PDB file of C-alpha atoms in Angstrom:
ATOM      1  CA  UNK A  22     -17.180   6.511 -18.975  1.00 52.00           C
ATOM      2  CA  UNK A  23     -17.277   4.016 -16.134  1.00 51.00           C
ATOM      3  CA  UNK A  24     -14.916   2.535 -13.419  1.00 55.00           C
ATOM      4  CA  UNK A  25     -16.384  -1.065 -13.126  1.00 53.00           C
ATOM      5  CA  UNK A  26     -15.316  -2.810  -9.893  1.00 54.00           C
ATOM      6  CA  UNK A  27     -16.588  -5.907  -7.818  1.00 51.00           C
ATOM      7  CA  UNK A  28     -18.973  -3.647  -6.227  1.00 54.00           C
ATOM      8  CA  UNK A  29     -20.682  -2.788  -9.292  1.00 55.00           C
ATOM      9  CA  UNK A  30     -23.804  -4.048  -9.973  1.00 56.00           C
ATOM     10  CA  UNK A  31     -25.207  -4.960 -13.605  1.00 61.00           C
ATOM     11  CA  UNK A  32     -26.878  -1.536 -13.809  1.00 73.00           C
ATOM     12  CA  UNK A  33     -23.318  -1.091 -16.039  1.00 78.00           C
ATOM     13  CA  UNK A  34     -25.502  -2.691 -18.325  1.00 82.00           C
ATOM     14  CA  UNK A  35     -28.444   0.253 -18.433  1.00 82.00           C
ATOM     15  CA  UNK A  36     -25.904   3.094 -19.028  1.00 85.00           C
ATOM     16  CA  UNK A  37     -24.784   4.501 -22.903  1.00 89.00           C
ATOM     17  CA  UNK A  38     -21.146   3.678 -22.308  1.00 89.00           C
ATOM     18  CA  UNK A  39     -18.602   4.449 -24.704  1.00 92.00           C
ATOM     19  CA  UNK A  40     -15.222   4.009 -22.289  1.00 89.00           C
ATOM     20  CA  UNK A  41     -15.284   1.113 -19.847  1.00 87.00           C
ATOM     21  CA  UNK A  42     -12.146   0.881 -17.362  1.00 82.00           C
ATOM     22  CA  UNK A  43     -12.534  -2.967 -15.769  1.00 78.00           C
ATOM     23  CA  UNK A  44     -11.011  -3.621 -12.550  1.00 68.00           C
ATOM     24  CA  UNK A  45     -11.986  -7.053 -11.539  1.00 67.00           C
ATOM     25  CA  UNK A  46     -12.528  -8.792 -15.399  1.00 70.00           C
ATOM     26  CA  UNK A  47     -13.283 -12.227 -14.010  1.00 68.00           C
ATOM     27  CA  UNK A  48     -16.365 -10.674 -12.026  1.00 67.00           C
ATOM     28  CA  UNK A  49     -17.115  -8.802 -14.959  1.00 72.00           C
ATOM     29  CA  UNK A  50     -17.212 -12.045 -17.316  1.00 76.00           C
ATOM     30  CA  UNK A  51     -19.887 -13.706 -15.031  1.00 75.00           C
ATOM     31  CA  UNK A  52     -21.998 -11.056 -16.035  1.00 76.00           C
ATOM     32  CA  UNK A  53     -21.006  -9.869 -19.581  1.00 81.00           C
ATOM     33  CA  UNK A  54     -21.263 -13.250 -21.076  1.00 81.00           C
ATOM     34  CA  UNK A  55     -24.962 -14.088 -20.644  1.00 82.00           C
ATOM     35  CA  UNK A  56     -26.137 -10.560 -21.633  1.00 81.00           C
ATOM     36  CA  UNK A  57     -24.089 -10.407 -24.326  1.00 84.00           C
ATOM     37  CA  UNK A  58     -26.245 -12.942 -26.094  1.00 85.00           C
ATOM     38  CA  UNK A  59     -28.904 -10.849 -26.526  1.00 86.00           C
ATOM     39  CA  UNK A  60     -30.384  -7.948 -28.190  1.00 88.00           C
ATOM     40  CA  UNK A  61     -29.846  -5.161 -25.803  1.00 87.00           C
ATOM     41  CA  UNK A  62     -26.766  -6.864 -24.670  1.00 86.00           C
ATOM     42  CA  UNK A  63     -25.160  -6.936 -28.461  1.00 90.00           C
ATOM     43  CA  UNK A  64     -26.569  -3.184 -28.777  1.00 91.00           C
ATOM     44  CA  UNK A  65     -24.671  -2.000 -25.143  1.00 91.00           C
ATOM     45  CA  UNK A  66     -21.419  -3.776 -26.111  1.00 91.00           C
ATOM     46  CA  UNK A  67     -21.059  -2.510 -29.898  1.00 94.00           C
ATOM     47  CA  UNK A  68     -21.184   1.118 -28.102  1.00 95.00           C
ATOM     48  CA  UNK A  69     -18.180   0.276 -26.459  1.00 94.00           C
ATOM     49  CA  UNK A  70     -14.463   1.533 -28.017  1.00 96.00           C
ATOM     50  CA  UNK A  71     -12.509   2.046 -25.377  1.00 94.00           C
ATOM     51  CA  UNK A  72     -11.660  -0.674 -22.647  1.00 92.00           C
ATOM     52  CA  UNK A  73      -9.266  -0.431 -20.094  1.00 88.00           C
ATOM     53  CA  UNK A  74      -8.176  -3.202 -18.120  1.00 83.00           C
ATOM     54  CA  UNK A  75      -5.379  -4.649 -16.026  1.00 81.00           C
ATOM     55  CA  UNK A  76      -4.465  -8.303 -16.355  1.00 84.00           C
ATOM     56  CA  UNK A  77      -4.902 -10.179 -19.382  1.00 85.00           C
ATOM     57  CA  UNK A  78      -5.369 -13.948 -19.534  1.00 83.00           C
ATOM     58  CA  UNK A  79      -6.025 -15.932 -22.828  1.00 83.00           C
ATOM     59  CA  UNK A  80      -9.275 -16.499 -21.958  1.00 79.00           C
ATOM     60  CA  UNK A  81     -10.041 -13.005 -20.969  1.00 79.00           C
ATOM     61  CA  UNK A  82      -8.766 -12.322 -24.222  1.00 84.00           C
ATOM     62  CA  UNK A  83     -11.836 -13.894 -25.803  1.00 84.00           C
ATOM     63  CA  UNK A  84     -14.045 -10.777 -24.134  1.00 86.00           C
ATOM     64  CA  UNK A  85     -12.713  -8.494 -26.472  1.00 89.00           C
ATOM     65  CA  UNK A  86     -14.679 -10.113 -29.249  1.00 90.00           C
ATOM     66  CA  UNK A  87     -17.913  -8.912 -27.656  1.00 91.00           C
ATOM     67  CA  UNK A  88     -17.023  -5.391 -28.370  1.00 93.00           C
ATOM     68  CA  UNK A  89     -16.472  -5.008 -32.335  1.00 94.00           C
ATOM     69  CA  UNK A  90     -16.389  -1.274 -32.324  1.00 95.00           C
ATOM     70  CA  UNK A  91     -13.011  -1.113 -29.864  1.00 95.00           C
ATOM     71  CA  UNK A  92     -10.677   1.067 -31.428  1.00 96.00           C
ATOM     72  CA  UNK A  93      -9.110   1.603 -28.190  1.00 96.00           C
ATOM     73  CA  UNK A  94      -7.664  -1.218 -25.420  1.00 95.00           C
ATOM     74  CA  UNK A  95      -5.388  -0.191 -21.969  1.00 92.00           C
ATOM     75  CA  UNK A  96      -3.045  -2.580 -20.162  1.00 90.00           C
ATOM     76  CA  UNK A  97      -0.830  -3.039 -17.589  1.00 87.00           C
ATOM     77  CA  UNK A  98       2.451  -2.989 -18.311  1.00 87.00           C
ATOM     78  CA  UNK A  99       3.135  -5.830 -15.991  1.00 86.00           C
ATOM     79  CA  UNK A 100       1.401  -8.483 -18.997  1.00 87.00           C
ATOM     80  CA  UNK A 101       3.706 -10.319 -21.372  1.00 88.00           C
ATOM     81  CA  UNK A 102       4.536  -8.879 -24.429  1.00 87.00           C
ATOM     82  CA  UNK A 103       3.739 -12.007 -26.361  1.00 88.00           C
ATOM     83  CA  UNK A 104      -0.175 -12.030 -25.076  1.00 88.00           C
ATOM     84  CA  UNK A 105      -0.857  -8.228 -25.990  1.00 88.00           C
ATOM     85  CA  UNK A 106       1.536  -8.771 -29.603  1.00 89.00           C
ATOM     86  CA  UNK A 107      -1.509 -11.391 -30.054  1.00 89.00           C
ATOM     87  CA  UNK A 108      -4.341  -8.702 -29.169  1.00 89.00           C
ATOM     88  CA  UNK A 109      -2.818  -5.815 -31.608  1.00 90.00           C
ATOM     89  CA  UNK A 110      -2.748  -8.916 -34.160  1.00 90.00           C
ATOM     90  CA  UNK A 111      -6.618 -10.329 -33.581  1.00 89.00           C
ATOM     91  CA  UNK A 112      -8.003  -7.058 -33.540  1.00 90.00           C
ATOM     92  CA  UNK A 113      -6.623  -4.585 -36.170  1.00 90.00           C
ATOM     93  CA  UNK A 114      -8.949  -1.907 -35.413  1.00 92.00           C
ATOM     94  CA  UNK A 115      -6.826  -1.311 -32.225  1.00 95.00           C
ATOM     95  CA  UNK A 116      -6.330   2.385 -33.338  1.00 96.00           C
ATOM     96  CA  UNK A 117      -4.495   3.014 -29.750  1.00 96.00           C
ATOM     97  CA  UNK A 118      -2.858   0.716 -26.968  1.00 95.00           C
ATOM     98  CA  UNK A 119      -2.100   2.358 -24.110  1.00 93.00           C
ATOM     99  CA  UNK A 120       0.640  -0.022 -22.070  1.00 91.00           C
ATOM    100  CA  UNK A 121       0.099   1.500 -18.718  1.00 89.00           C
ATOM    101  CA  UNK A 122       3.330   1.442 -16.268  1.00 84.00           C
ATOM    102  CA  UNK A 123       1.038   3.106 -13.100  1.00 71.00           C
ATOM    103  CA  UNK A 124       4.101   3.379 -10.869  1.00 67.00           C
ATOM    104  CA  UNK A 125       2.503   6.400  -9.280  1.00 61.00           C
ATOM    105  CA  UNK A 126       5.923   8.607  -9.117  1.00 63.00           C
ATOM    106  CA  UNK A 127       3.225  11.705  -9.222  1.00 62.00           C
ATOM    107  CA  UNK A 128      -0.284  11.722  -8.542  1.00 64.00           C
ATOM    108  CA  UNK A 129      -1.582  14.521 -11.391  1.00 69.00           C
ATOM    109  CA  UNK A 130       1.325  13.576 -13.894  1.00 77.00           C
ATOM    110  CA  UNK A 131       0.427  11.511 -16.637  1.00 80.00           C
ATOM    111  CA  UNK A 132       3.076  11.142 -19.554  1.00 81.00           C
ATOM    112  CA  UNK A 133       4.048   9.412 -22.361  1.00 83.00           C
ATOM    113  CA  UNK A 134       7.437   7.085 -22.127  1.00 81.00           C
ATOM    114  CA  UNK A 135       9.264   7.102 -25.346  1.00 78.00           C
ATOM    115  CA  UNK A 136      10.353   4.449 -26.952  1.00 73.00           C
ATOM    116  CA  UNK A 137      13.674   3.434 -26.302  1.00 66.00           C
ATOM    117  CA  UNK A 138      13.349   4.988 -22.322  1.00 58.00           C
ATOM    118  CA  UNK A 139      13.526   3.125 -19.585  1.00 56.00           C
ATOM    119  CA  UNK A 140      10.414   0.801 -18.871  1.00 60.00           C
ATOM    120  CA  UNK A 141       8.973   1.011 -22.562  1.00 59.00           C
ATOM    121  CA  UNK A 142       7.328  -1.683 -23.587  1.00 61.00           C
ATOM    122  CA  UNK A 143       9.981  -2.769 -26.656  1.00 67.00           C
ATOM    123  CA  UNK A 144       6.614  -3.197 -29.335  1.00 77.00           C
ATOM    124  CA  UNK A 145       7.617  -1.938 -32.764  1.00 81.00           C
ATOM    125  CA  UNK A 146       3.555  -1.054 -33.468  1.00 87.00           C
ATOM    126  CA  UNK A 147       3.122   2.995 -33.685  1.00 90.00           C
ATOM    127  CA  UNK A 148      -0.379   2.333 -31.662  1.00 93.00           C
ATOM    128  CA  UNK A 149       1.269   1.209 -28.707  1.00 93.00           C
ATOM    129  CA  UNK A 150       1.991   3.558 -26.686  1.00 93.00           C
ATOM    130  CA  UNK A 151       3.935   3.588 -23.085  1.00 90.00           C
ATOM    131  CA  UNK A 152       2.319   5.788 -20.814  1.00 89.00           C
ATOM    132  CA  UNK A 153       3.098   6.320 -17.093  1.00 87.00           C
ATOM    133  CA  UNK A 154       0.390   8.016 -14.056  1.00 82.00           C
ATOM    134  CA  UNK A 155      -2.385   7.575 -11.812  1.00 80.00           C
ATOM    135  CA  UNK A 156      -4.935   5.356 -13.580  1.00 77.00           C
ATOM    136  CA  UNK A 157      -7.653   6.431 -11.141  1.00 78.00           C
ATOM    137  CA  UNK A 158      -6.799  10.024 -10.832  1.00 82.00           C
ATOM    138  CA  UNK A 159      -6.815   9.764 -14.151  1.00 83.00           C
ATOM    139  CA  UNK A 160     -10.141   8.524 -15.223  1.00 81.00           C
ATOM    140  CA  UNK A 161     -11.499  10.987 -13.054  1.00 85.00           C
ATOM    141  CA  UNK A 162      -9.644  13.943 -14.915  1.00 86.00           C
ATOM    142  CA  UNK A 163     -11.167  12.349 -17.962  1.00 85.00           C
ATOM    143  CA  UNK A 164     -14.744  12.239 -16.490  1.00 84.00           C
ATOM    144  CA  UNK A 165     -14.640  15.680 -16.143  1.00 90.00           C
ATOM    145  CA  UNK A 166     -13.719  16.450 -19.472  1.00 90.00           C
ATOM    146  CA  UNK A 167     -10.215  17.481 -19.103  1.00 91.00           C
ATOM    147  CA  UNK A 168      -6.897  15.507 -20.721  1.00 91.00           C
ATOM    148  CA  UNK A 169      -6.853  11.660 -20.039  1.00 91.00           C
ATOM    149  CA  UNK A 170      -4.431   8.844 -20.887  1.00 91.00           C
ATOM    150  CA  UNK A 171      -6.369   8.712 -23.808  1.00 94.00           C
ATOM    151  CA  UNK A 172      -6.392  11.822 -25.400  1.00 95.00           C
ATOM    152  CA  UNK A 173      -2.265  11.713 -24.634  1.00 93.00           C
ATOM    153  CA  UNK A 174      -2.010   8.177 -26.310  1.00 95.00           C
ATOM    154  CA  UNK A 175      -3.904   9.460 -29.200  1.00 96.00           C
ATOM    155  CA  UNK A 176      -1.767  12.489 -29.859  1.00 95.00           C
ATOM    156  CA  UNK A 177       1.214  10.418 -29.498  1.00 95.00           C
ATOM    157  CA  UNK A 178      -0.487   8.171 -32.530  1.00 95.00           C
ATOM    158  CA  UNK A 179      -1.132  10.767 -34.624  1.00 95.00           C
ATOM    159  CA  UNK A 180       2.405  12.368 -34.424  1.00 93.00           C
ATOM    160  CA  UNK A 181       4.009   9.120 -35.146  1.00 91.00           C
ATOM    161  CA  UNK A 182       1.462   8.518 -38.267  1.00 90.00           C
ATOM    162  CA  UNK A 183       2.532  12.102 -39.201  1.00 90.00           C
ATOM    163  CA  UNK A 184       6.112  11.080 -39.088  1.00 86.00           C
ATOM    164  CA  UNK A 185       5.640   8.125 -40.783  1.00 82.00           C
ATOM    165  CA  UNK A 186       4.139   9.644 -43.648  1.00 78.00           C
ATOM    166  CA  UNK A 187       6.744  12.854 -43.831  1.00 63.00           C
ATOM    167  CA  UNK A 188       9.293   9.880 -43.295  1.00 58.00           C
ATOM    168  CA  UNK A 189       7.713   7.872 -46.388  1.00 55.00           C
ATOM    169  CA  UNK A 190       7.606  11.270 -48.358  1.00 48.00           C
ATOM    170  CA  UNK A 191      11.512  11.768 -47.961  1.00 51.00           C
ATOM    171  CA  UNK A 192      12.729   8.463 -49.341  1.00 45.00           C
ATOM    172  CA  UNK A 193      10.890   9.456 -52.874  1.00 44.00           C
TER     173      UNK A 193
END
């Protein structure tokens, strides 16, 4: 797991990541897009299934295609609903997307906001999933090994796929 940032230098590259949280994308871009063309660079990114980051842009969209193994994505809630509809569409083995409110109203509480609440993100697509807390507090909880945003999220999934399926099982 690793918090990448404008500071970071491409030593990101030397690690065996499997969770990438991406602060400043555009920075990150400069750098991903050259290495990805080669060997080591193809091997580092196919590691890769879960991504967090902020603000999407079309052409920031286009990153996600270096990572083919990505069965997990995290996004600011503040990014249209029509650009991330597009992501869960291009990239079907989204297991999980976490649509991250961050307002901060606690700095250990990290929760899931059901659909229908207040602030939730309106996608009818069981793998999203509206989640508010501290993304930095956060990642650091989950670098330690305890409960993340993504271990919530991913419960969340499963109950819904459970429902569905005791839901499908009714109607016969």
């Amino acid at each position: 797991m690793f918090w990448y940032s404008a500071r970071a230098t491409v030593k990101i590259f030397d690690l065996p990541l499997k969770r990438l949280s991406l602060h400043y994308v555009d920075v990150f871009d400069h750098h991903l897009t050259p290495f990805h063309d080669t060997d080591p660079g193809k091997i580092w990114c196919s590691n890769i299934t879960h991504i967090a980051w902020g603000t999407l842009t079309e052409s920031l969209c286009r990153l996600f295609t270096y990572f083919p193994n990505l069965t997990h994505i995290m996004v600011g809630a503040w990014n249209t609903t029509t650009l991330v509809g597009e992501v869960l569409k291009q990239y079907p083995s989204v297991q999980v997307l976490i649509w991250l409110l961050a307002d901060f109203r606690s700095d250990n509480e990290t929760f899931v906001i059901e659909p229908n609440e207040e602030k939730d993100s309106g996608f009818d697509d069981y793998r999203v999933v509206t989640i508010n807390g501290h993304l930095f507090k956060d990642w650091i909880r989950g670098a330690q090994g305890e409960e993340d945003m993504w271990d919530i999220a991913e419960r969340k999934v499963k109950e819904r796929k459970e429902q569905m399926g005791m839901h499908l099982l009714s109607r016969w």
